[in-house]
Amino acid sequence: MRLGSHRSIIGVVLIALAATSTWAASFKRAAHLLSTPPVLTERAAVSLNGESFALDARGLQSSRAGAATQANGARLPSTIRFREVEERGLMARVWVNGVGSYSFAIDTGAGATLLSERVAREAAVGTRRSRVTLGGLSGAGKASGREAVLSSLAIGESDNMLPGRGLCIVTDNLPPGVDGVLDPTEAYWPLGYVIDFRNDELRAFDPRATPLSRDDQTPGAAVVAWLFEAGSRRPFVMLNGTRRALIDTGSRFGLALGVEDARAIGILNDGRGRSRDGVRDIGGGQVTATRVAPATVNIGALALRGVPTDLLLGAHAGAPILLGRDALRPFELTFDPLHRLIRIAPG
């Protein structure tokens, strides 16, 4: 499945792939984001369990009224196991156009699937002539990539095909040891998916057959709105009822935010934080982080207490608040794109 031709979206796409200043520890404390998301101006048709859907920047819409709420037996992608590698992220085996396996990082904050030049060459990935400009958290520096066209994408096993492709970009700026980045929202679309940190699992589900509901009253859990940006499907939630935060499994941070956001939600920096290594983003800019006192924040009715908190210095003014793996690890995360809901539950 392709999201139209995307020919009209090519402009400045900012994806921050932060590693250490030497790239020696790839994806360490990474913060992946599309700071200027592509605008999906074209609609595309997709099929889920035999039913046609229209797909555009507003989300998933059934092409007929009274859509069935039960799956008709169409095969869902199988559950796969990932492994968390400190320097790289949540890593899984991926096959591109039937070629592999390759080591990809599972990154909900990427907003696109990224392929290394080597993967694109070995898998005979077609690319478009138009260029994509890649930047980073700092807003400084520029790198480039090419929009890619995939025939197939599989994860875990070579025959475990994923329904979506979404936006794919080929770049030579990925760190060593990382062959690509897989955004599960793009790759599993229009299916929902679960990231289970306790069991190191990524699972798919049919959101028509087993939808999320705001009425879920499981103790210690919350079902909250999945906030879309214009032209992007990255998963944002409302933090403390006032600020949007990006759920970013590609980030090694906990709660990561700039000074202004920290002040706005009542996180005070007393100057006694523990400095962390500076990180260099994909565009060559530099961002530093200071681990300050743990914070308590609210997402819907769920209070996250003692969240590891990182104060970012050098991030550009438009960089979002991040909820990275240090904050997310205690939870099981369920993403329902059809009903635009996210469930955060104890793992």
CSV table of C-alpha atoms in Angstrom, one decimal:
chain,number,residue,atom,x,y,z
A,1,MET,CA,0.0,0.0,0.0
A,2,ARG,CA,1.3,3.4,-1.0
A,3,LEU,CA,0.0,6.7,0.3
A,4,GLY,CA,-0.4,8.3,-3.1
A,5,SER,CA,2.7,9.5,-5.0
A,6,HIS,CA,3.9,11.9,-2.4
A,7,ARG,CA,5.3,14.1,-5.2
A,8,SER,CA,3.8,17.2,-3.7
A,9,ILE,CA,5.2,16.6,-0.2
A,10,ILE,CA,8.9,16.9,-1.0
A,11,GLY,CA,10.3,19.8,0.9
A,12,VAL,CA,12.1,20.0,4.1
A,13,VAL,CA,11.5,16.9,6.2
A,14,LEU,CA,13.3,17.0,9.6
A,15,ILE,CA,14.2,13.7,11.2
A,16,ALA,CA,16.4,13.9,14.2
A,17,LEU,CA,18.6,10.8,14.5
A,18,ALA,CA,20.7,11.7,17.5
A,19,ALA,CA,23.7,9.6,18.5
A,20,THR,CA,26.9,10.3,20.4
A,21,SER,CA,29.0,13.1,18.9
A,22,THR,CA,31.2,10.5,17.2
A,23,TRP,CA,28.3,8.2,16.0
A,24,ALA,CA,30.1,5.4,17.9
A,25,ALA,CA,27.0,4.5,19.9
A,26,SER,CA,24.3,4.7,17.3
A,27,PHE,CA,20.8,5.9,18.4
A,28,LYS,CA,22.0,6.4,22.0
A,29,ARG,CA,19.6,8.8,23.6
A,30,ALA,CA,18.1,9.2,20.2
A,31,ALA,CA,15.2,11.6,19.5
A,32,HIS,CA,13.5,10.8,16.1
A,33,LEU,CA,11.0,13.2,14.8
A,34,LEU,CA,9.5,14.8,11.8
A,35,SER,CA,9.7,18.4,12.9
A,36,THR,CA,8.1,19.6,9.7
A,37,PRO,CA,5.8,16.7,8.7
A,38,PRO,CA,4.9,15.9,5.1
A,39,VAL,CA,1.5,17.0,4.0
A,40,LEU,CA,-0.5,14.1,2.5
A,41,THR,CA,-2.4,16.0,-0.1
A,42,GLU,CA,-3.5,12.9,-2.1
A,43,ARG,CA,-5.9,10.2,-1.1
A,44,ALA,CA,-5.2,6.5,-1.4
A,45,ALA,CA,-7.3,3.4,-1.3
A,46,VAL,CA,-6.4,0.5,1.0
A,47,SER,CA,-8.1,-2.7,1.9
A,48,LEU,CA,-8.6,-4.2,5.4
A,49,ASN,CA,-10.2,-7.6,5.7
A,50,GLY,CA,-11.9,-7.2,2.3
A,51,GLU,CA,-13.3,-3.7,3.0
A,52,SER,CA,-12.1,-0.6,1.1
A,53,PHE,CA,-11.0,2.4,3.0
A,54,ALA,CA,-10.0,5.9,2.0
A,55,LEU,CA,-6.8,7.1,3.5
A,56,ASP,CA,-5.6,10.7,3.8
A,57,ALA,CA,-4.1,13.1,6.3
A,58,ARG,CA,-7.2,13.0,8.4
A,59,GLY,CA,-7.0,9.3,9.1
A,60,LEU,CA,-8.8,6.2,8.1
A,61,GLN,CA,-12.4,6.4,6.8
A,62,SER,CA,-14.6,3.5,5.7
A,63,SER,CA,-15.9,3.7,2.1
A,64,ARG,CA,-19.3,2.4,3.1
A,65,ALA,CA,-21.7,3.0,6.0
A,66,GLY,CA,-22.2,0.4,8.7
A,67,ALA,CA,-18.7,-1.2,8.4
A,68,ALA,CA,-18.4,-4.6,10.0
A,69,THR,CA,-16.8,-4.7,13.4
A,70,GLN,CA,-15.5,-8.3,13.1
A,71,ALA,CA,-12.6,-9.5,11.0
A,72,ASN,CA,-13.5,-11.8,8.2
A,73,GLY,CA,-10.5,-14.1,8.6
A,74,ALA,CA,-7.9,-12.1,6.7
A,75,ARG,CA,-4.4,-12.8,8.1
A,76,LEU,CA,-2.9,-10.3,10.5
A,77,PRO,CA,0.9,-10.0,10.7
A,78,SER,CA,2.2,-12.3,13.3
A,79,THR,CA,3.5,-11.1,16.7
A,80,ILE,CA,7.3,-10.5,16.5
A,81,ARG,CA,9.9,-10.2,19.2
A,82,PHE,CA,12.2,-7.2,19.4
A,83,ARG,CA,15.3,-6.7,21.5
A,84,GLU,CA,16.3,-3.5,23.2
A,85,VAL,CA,19.9,-2.6,22.4
A,86,GLU,CA,21.1,0.3,24.6
A,87,GLU,CA,23.0,2.0,21.8
A,88,ARG,CA,20.4,1.5,19.1
A,89,GLY,CA,16.9,1.1,20.3
A,90,LEU,CA,14.2,-1.5,19.8
A,91,MET,CA,15.7,-3.7,17.2
A,92,ALA,CA,14.0,-6.2,14.9
A,93,ARG,CA,14.7,-8.2,11.8
A,94,VAL,CA,13.2,-6.8,8.6
A,95,TRP,CA,13.1,-7.9,5.0
A,96,VAL,CA,12.8,-5.4,2.2
A,97,ASN,CA,11.5,-6.5,-1.2
A,98,GLY,CA,12.1,-10.1,0.0
A,99,VAL,CA,15.8,-9.4,0.7
A,100,GLY,CA,17.2,-9.6,4.2
A,101,SER,CA,17.3,-9.9,7.1
A,102,TYR,CA,18.3,-6.4,8.1
A,103,SER,CA,18.5,-4.8,11.6
A,104,PHE,CA,15.8,-2.0,11.9
A,105,ALA,CA,15.0,0.2,14.9
A,106,ILE,CA,11.3,0.3,15.8
A,107,ASP,CA,10.5,4.0,16.2
A,108,THR,CA,7.1,5.4,16.7
A,109,GLY,CA,8.4,9.0,16.5
A,110,ALA,CA,10.1,8.7,13.1
A,111,GLY,CA,7.1,9.5,10.8
A,112,ALA,CA,8.7,7.6,8.0
A,113,THR,CA,10.6,4.3,7.2
A,114,LEU,CA,14.3,5.0,6.6
A,115,LEU,CA,16.5,2.7,4.6
A,116,SER,CA,20.3,2.8,4.4
A,117,GLU,CA,21.9,3.1,1.0
A,118,ARG,CA,23.2,-0.5,1.3
A,119,VAL,CA,19.7,-1.9,1.9
A,120,ALA,CA,18.3,0.1,-1.0
A,121,ARG,CA,21.0,-1.2,-3.3
A,122,GLU,CA,20.8,-4.9,-2.2
A,123,ALA,CA,17.0,-4.9,-2.2
A,124,ALA,CA,16.7,-3.1,-5.6
A,125,VAL,CA,14.6,-0.4,-4.0
A,126,GLY,CA,13.3,2.1,-6.6
A,127,THR,CA,13.7,5.8,-5.7
A,128,ARG,CA,12.2,9.0,-7.0
A,129,ARG,CA,14.3,11.8,-8.4
A,130,SER,CA,13.0,14.3,-5.9
A,131,ARG,CA,15.1,14.9,-2.8
A,132,VAL,CA,14.1,15.0,0.8
A,133,THR,CA,16.1,17.3,3.2
A,134,LEU,CA,16.8,15.8,6.6
A,135,GLY,CA,17.6,17.9,9.6
A,136,GLY,CA,17.5,17.3,13.3
A,137,LEU,CA,16.5,18.3,16.8
A,138,SER,CA,18.9,21.2,16.8
A,139,GLY,CA,17.5,22.7,13.6
A,140,ALA,CA,21.1,23.1,12.4
A,141,GLY,CA,22.8,21.3,9.5
A,142,LYS,CA,21.2,19.5,6.6
A,143,ALA,CA,21.4,16.0,5.2
A,144,SER,CA,19.5,14.6,2.3
A,145,GLY,CA,17.7,11.5,1.2
A,146,ARG,CA,15.5,10.1,-1.7
A,147,GLU,CA,11.9,9.0,-1.5
A,148,ALA,CA,11.8,5.2,-1.9
A,149,VAL,CA,9.2,2.9,-3.5
A,150,LEU,CA,8.9,-0.5,-1.8
A,151,SER,CA,7.3,-3.7,-3.2
A,152,SER,CA,7.1,-5.5,0.2
A,153,LEU,CA,8.1,-5.1,3.8
A,154,ALA,CA,8.3,-8.0,6.3
A,155,ILE,CA,9.2,-8.2,9.9
A,156,GLY,CA,10.3,-11.0,12.2
A,157,GLU,CA,10.2,-13.6,9.4
A,158,SER,CA,10.5,-13.2,5.7
A,159,ASP,CA,6.9,-14.2,5.0
A,160,ASN,CA,5.4,-12.0,7.8
A,161,MET,CA,4.3,-9.2,5.5
A,162,LEU,CA,3.2,-5.8,6.7
A,163,PRO,CA,0.2,-4.1,5.0
A,164,GLY,CA,1.6,-0.6,4.9
A,165,ARG,CA,4.6,1.2,3.4
A,166,GLY,CA,3.9,4.8,4.1
A,167,LEU,CA,6.6,7.3,3.5
A,168,CYS,CA,10.0,5.7,2.9
A,169,ILE,CA,13.3,7.5,2.6
A,170,VAL,CA,16.8,6.3,1.5
A,171,THR,CA,19.6,8.0,3.3
A,172,ASP,CA,23.3,7.5,3.9
A,173,ASN,CA,23.2,9.2,7.3
A,174,LEU,CA,22.1,6.2,9.5
A,175,PRO,CA,24.6,5.3,12.2
A,176,PRO,CA,26.7,2.1,12.0
A,177,GLY,CA,24.8,-1.1,13.0
A,178,VAL,CA,21.4,0.3,12.0
A,179,ASP,CA,20.2,-0.8,8.6
A,180,GLY,CA,17.0,1.2,8.8
A,181,VAL,CA,14.2,2.6,10.9
A,182,LEU,CA,10.7,1.2,10.9
A,183,ASP,CA,7.8,3.4,12.0
A,184,PRO,CA,5.1,0.9,13.0
A,185,THR,CA,2.3,3.4,12.4
A,186,GLU,CA,3.3,3.7,8.8
A,187,ALA,CA,4.3,0.0,8.3
A,188,TYR,CA,1.2,-1.5,10.0
A,189,TRP,CA,-1.3,1.0,8.7
A,190,PRO,CA,-4.3,0.7,8.7
A,191,LEU,CA,-4.0,-1.9,11.4
A,192,GLY,CA,-3.5,-1.1,15.1
A,193,TYR,CA,-0.5,-2.3,17.0
A,194,VAL,CA,0.8,-3.0,20.5
A,195,ILE,CA,4.3,-2.4,21.9
A,196,ASP,CA,4.7,-4.6,24.9
A,197,PHE,CA,8.0,-3.7,26.7
A,198,ARG,CA,7.6,-6.4,29.3
A,199,ASN,CA,7.6,-9.2,26.8
A,200,ASP,CA,9.6,-7.5,24.1
A,201,GLU,CA,6.7,-7.9,21.6
A,202,LEU,CA,5.2,-6.0,18.7
A,203,ARG,CA,1.6,-7.2,18.0
A,204,ALA,CA,-0.9,-6.3,15.3
A,205,PHE,CA,-4.7,-6.1,15.7
A,206,ASP,CA,-7.7,-5.2,13.7
A,207,PRO,CA,-9.2,-2.0,15.2
A,208,ARG,CA,-12.6,-2.8,13.8
A,209,ALA,CA,-12.8,-6.2,15.5
A,210,THR,CA,-11.1,-5.2,18.8
A,211,PRO,CA,-11.3,-1.4,19.0
A,212,LEU,CA,-10.0,0.7,21.9
A,213,SER,CA,-12.6,2.5,23.9
A,214,ARG,CA,-12.5,5.4,26.3
A,215,ASP,CA,-14.7,3.4,28.6
A,216,ASP,CA,-11.8,1.1,29.4
A,217,GLN,CA,-11.5,1.4,33.2
A,218,THR,CA,-8.6,-1.0,33.8
A,219,PRO,CA,-6.9,0.1,37.0
A,220,GLY,CA,-3.7,2.0,36.4
A,221,ALA,CA,-4.4,2.3,32.7
A,222,ALA,CA,-5.7,5.2,30.5
A,223,VAL,CA,-7.1,5.4,27.0
A,224,VAL,CA,-6.5,8.9,25.6
A,225,ALA,CA,-6.8,10.7,22.3
A,226,TRP,CA,-4.2,10.1,19.6
A,227,LEU,CA,-3.5,13.6,18.5
A,228,PHE,CA,-2.4,13.9,14.9
A,229,GLU,CA,-0.4,16.7,13.5
A,230,ALA,CA,-1.5,18.2,10.2
A,231,GLY,CA,-0.2,15.8,7.5
A,232,SER,CA,1.4,13.4,10.0
A,233,ARG,CA,0.3,10.3,12.0
A,234,ARG,CA,3.0,10.4,14.7
A,235,PRO,CA,1.4,9.6,18.1
A,236,PHE,CA,1.0,12.7,20.3
A,237,VAL,CA,-0.8,12.8,23.6
A,238,MET,CA,-1.8,15.6,25.8
A,239,LEU,CA,0.5,16.1,28.8
A,240,ASN,CA,-0.9,17.7,31.9
A,241,GLY,CA,-3.8,18.9,29.8
A,242,THR,CA,-1.7,21.7,28.4
A,243,ARG,CA,1.2,20.4,26.2
A,244,ARG,CA,1.5,17.8,23.5
A,245,ALA,CA,4.1,15.1,23.9
A,246,LEU,CA,5.3,12.7,21.3
A,247,ILE,CA,5.4,9.0,22.2
A,248,ASP,CA,8.8,8.1,20.8
A,249,THR,CA,10.1,4.6,21.2
A,250,GLY,CA,13.2,5.6,19.2
A,251,SER,CA,14.3,7.9,22.0
A,252,ARG,CA,16.5,6.8,24.9
A,253,PHE,CA,15.4,9.8,26.9
A,254,GLY,CA,12.7,9.7,29.5
A,255,LEU,CA,10.5,12.8,29.5
A,256,ALA,CA,12.6,15.2,27.3
A,257,LEU,CA,11.8,18.8,27.0
A,258,GLY,CA,13.2,22.3,26.6
A,259,VAL,CA,13.4,25.0,29.3
A,260,GLU,CA,10.2,26.8,28.3
A,261,ASP,CA,8.1,23.6,28.3
A,262,ALA,CA,9.6,22.5,31.6
A,263,ARG,CA,8.6,25.8,33.2
A,264,ALA,CA,5.1,25.6,31.7
A,265,ILE,CA,4.4,22.2,33.2
A,266,GLY,CA,6.0,23.0,36.6
A,267,ILE,CA,9.3,21.1,36.2
A,268,LEU,CA,11.9,23.3,37.9
A,269,ASN,CA,15.6,22.9,37.1
A,270,ASP,CA,17.5,23.7,40.3
A,271,GLY,CA,20.9,23.5,38.4
A,272,ARG,CA,21.9,20.3,40.2
A,273,GLY,CA,21.1,18.0,37.3
A,274,ARG,CA,23.5,15.4,36.0
A,275,SER,CA,24.9,16.3,32.6
A,276,ARG,CA,24.7,13.6,29.9
A,277,ASP,CA,26.8,13.3,26.8
A,278,GLY,CA,26.0,15.7,24.0
A,279,VAL,CA,24.2,14.2,21.0
A,280,ARG,CA,24.7,14.9,17.3
A,281,ASP,CA,21.6,14.7,15.1
A,282,ILE,CA,21.4,13.6,11.6
A,283,GLY,CA,21.9,17.1,10.2
A,284,GLY,CA,25.2,17.6,12.2
A,285,GLY,CA,23.7,19.9,14.9
A,286,GLN,CA,24.4,19.4,18.6
A,287,VAL,CA,22.0,18.9,21.5
A,288,THR,CA,22.9,18.4,25.1
A,289,ALA,CA,20.7,16.9,27.8
A,290,THR,CA,20.8,17.2,31.6
A,291,ARG,CA,19.1,14.6,33.7
A,292,VAL,CA,17.1,16.5,36.4
A,293,ALA,CA,14.9,15.4,39.2
A,294,PRO,CA,12.2,12.9,38.3
A,295,ALA,CA,8.8,14.5,37.4
A,296,THR,CA,5.2,13.6,37.9
A,297,VAL,CA,3.0,14.2,34.8
A,298,ASN,CA,-0.5,13.3,33.8
A,299,ILE,CA,-1.7,11.7,30.6
A,300,GLY,CA,-5.5,11.7,30.8
A,301,ALA,CA,-6.4,10.0,34.1
A,302,LEU,CA,-3.1,8.3,34.4
A,303,ALA,CA,-0.4,9.8,36.7
A,304,LEU,CA,3.1,8.9,35.7
A,305,ARG,CA,5.2,9.3,38.9
A,306,GLY,CA,9.0,9.5,39.2
A,307,VAL,CA,9.5,9.8,35.4
A,308,PRO,CA,13.2,10.1,34.4
A,309,THR,CA,13.4,13.6,33.0
A,310,ASP,CA,15.9,15.2,30.6
A,311,LEU,CA,16.2,18.9,30.1
A,312,LEU,CA,17.3,19.6,26.5
A,313,LEU,CA,19.6,22.4,25.6
A,314,GLY,CA,20.2,23.3,22.0
A,315,ALA,CA,17.0,21.9,20.6
A,316,HIS,CA,15.2,24.2,18.1
A,317,ALA,CA,12.1,26.1,19.2
A,318,GLY,CA,9.7,23.9,17.4
A,319,ALA,CA,11.0,20.6,18.9
A,320,PRO,CA,8.2,18.6,20.6
A,321,ILE,CA,8.2,17.3,24.2
A,322,LEU,CA,9.3,13.6,24.0
A,323,LEU,CA,8.3,10.6,26.0
A,324,GLY,CA,11.1,8.2,25.3
A,325,ARG,CA,11.9,4.7,26.4
A,326,ASP,CA,13.1,5.6,29.9
A,327,ALA,CA,9.5,6.9,30.5
A,328,LEU,CA,7.6,4.3,28.5
A,329,ARG,CA,9.4,1.1,29.6
A,330,PRO,CA,7.0,0.3,32.5
A,331,PHE,CA,4.0,0.3,30.1
A,332,GLU,CA,2.2,-1.6,27.4
A,333,LEU,CA,1.2,0.8,24.6
A,334,THR,CA,-1.7,0.1,22.2
A,335,PHE,CA,-2.3,2.3,19.2
A,336,ASP,CA,-5.7,2.3,17.4
A,337,PRO,CA,-5.5,4.5,14.3
A,338,LEU,CA,-9.2,3.9,13.3
A,339,HIS,CA,-10.6,5.4,16.5
A,340,ARG,CA,-7.5,7.6,17.1
A,341,LEU,CA,-6.9,6.3,20.6
A,342,ILE,CA,-3.9,5.2,22.6
A,343,ARG,CA,-4.0,3.0,25.6
A,344,ILE,CA,-1.2,3.2,28.2
A,345,ALA,CA,-1.3,0.3,30.7
A,346,PRO,CA,1.0,-1.2,33.2
A,347,GLY,CA,3.3,-3.8,31.6
